Coordinates of C-alpha atoms in Angstrom, one line a residue:
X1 CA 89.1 77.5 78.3
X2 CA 89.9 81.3 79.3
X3 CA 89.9 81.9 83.4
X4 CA 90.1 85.3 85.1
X5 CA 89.6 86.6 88.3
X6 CA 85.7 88.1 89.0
X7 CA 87.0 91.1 90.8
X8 CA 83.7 91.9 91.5
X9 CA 82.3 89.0 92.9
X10 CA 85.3 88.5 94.8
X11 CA 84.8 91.7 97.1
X12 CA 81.2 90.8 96.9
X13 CA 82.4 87.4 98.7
X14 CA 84.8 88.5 101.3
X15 CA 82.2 91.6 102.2
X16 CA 79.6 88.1 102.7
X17 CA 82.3 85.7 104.6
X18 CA 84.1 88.1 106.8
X19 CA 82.2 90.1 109.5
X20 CA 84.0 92.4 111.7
X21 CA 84.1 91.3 115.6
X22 CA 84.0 95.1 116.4
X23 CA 80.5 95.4 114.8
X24 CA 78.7 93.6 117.4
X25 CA 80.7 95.2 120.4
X26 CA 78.4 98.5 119.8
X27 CA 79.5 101.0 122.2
X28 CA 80.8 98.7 125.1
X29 CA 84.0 98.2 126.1
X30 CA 85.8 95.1 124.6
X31 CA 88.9 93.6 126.6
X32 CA 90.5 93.8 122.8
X33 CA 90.0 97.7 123.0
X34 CA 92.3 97.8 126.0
X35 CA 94.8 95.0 124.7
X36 CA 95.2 96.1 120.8
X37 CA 96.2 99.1 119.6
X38 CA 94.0 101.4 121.8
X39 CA 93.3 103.8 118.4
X40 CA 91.5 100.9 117.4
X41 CA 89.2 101.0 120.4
X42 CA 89.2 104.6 119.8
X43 CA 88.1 104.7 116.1
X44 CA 85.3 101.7 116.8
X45 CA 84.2 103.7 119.7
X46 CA 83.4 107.0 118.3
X47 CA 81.8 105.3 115.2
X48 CA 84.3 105.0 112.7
X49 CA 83.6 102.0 110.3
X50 CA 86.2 99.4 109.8
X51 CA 87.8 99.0 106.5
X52 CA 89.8 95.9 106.6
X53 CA 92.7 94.6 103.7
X54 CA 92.3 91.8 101.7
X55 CA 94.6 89.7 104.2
X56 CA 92.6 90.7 107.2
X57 CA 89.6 89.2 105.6
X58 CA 91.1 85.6 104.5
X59 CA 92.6 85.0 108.2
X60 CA 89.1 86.2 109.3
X61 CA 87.7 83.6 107.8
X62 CA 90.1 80.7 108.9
X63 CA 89.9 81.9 112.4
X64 CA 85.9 81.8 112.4
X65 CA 86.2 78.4 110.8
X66 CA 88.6 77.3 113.2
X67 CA 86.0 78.7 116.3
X68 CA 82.9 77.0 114.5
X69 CA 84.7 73.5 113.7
X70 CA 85.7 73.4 117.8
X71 CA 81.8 74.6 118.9
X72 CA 80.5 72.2 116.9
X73 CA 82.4 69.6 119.1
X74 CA 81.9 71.5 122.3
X75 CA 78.2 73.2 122.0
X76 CA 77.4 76.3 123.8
X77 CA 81.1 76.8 124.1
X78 CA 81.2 80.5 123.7
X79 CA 80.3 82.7 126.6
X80 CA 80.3 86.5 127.0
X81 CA 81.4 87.5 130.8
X82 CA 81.2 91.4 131.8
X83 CA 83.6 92.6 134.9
X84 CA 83.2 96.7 135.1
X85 CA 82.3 96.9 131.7
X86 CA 84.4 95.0 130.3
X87 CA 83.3 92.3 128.3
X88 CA 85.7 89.0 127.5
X89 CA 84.0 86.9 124.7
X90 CA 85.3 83.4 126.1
X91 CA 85.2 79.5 125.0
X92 CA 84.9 76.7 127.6
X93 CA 86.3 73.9 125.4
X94 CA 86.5 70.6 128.3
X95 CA 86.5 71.3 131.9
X96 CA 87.9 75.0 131.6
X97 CA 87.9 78.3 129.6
X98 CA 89.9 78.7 126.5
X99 CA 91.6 81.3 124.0
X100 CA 90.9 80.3 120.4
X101 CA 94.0 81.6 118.1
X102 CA 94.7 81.1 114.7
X103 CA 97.8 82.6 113.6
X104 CA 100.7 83.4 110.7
X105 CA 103.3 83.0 113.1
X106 CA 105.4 79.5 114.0
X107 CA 104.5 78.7 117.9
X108 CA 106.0 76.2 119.3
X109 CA 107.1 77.0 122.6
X110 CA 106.1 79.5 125.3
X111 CA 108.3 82.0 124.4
X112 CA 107.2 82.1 121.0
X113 CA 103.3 83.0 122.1
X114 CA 102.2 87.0 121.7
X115 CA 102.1 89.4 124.5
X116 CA 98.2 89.9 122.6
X117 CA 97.5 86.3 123.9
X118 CA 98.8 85.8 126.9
X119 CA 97.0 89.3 127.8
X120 CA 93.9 88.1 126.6
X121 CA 93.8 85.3 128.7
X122 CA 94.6 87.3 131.6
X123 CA 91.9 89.6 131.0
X124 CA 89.7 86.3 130.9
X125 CA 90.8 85.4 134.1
X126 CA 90.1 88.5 135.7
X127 CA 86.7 88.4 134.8
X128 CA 86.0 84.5 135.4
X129 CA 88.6 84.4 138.8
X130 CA 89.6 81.1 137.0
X131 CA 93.6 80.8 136.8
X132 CA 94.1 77.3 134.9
X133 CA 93.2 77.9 131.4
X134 CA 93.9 75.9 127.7
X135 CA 95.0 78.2 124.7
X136 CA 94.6 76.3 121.7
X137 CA 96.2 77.8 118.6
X138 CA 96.6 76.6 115.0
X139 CA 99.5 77.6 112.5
X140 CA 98.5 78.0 109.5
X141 CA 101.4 78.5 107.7
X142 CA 102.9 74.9 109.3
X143 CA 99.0 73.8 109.4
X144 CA 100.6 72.9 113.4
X145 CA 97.5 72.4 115.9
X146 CA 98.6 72.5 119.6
X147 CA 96.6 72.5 123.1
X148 CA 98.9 74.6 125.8
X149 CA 97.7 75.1 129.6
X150 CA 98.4 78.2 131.0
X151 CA 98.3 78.6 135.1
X152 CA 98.7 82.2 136.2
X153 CA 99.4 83.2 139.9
X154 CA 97.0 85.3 141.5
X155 CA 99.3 88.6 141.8
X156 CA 99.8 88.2 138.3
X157 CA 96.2 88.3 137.9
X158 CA 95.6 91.1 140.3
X159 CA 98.3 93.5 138.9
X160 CA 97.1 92.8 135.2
X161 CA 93.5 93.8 136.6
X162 CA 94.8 97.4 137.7
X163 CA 96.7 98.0 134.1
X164 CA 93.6 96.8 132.5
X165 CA 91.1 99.5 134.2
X166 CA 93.8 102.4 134.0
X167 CA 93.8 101.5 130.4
X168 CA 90.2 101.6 130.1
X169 CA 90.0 105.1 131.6
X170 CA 92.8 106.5 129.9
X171 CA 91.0 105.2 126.3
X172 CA 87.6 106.6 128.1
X173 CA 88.7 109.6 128.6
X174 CA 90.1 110.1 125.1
X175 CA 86.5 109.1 123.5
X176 CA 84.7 111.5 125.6
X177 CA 87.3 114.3 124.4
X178 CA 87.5 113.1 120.8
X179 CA 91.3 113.5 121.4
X180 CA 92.8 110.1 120.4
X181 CA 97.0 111.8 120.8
X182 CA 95.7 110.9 124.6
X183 CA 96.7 107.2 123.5
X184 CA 99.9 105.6 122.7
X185 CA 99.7 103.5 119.1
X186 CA 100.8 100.2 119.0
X187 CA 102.7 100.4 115.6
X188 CA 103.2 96.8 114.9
X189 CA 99.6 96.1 114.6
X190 CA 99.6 98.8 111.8
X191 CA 99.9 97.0 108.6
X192 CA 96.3 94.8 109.3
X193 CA 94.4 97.5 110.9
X194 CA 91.1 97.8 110.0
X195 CA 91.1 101.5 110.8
X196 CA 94.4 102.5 108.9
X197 CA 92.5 104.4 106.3
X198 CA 91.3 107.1 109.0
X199 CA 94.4 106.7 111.6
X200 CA 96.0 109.9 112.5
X201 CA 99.3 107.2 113.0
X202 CA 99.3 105.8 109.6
X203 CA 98.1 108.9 107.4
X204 CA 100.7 111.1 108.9
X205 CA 103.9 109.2 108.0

């Protein structure tokens, strides 16, 4: 029996399985273009095509199946709300909204979850004026699946609601100038961009 690896078919695969979120934002704002790396945003926003690596596309992959497996249980779960252009893509998963996440990293208590998620959920509550939400999120390096509520006061809220619209003005303002040195990289998200072949960041080190 002789095996090797269809290098071919393989890209041909992942190019199939893994469909970039950013492709159906067109060109709307996305809360994840104010919470990510804002050159992200940036480069999606003035057309530049996403070219992700390899490992970007596997945990792609396990994150959609992880969203379709809990849709299937909950239908019509996912919801897409708009507040001042922004939108939130959303799940309701029981009685309240939720924040999907599958993830490399070991979570296990609150201190150990992302500034990326807990923002997310706050831009989510901005928009739905909901402050009691779930965040679900599955390891998959400990294959650990956990449920979390997450209550926000409301001045909490409020002040993440001002951060979020100077963002989106200051990343506004840089499409509409085609001058992305108006925003400030985020340069651990570097190593999974999508964008890293084109960013003025990552080709100039």
């Amino acid at each position: 029996m002789k095996i090797k690896i269809n290098y071919s078919k393989t890209k041909e695969l992942r190019r199939l399985l893994w469909s970039p979120p950013e492709l159906g934002w067109g060109n709307e704002f996305h809360r994840s273009d104010m919470i990510l790396c804002p050159l992200r945003g940036y480069y999606r926003l003035t057309g530049i095509p996403p070219k992700p690596p390899e490992k970007l596309v596997a945990y792609g992959i396990v994150g959609t199946t992880l969203h379709n497996i809990i849709e299937s249980k909950f239908p019509n779960a996912e919801r897409d709300i708009q507040w001042c252009n922004i939108h939130n893509t959303i799940d309701v998963v029981w009685d309240k909204y939720t924040e999907i996440k599958t993830t490399r990293m070991s979570i296990l208590n609150p201190s150990d979850i992302p500034r990326v998620y807990k923002e997310q959920i706050l831009s989510g509550m901005v928009a739905t004026k909901e402050f009691s939400w779930y965040l679900i999120t599955l390891d998959i390096v400990n294959m650990n699946l956990l449920v979390w509520d997450v209550i926000a006061k409301s001045k909490e809220v409020n002040d993440f609601k001002y951060e979020l619209l100077a963002r989106r003005d200051c990343l506004s303002a840089a499409v509409l100038s085609r001058n992305p040195t108006w925003l400030t990289p985020h340069l651990n998200e570097c190593g999974l961009c999508p964008y890293k072949y084109t960013c003025r960041v990552w080709t100039n080190r």
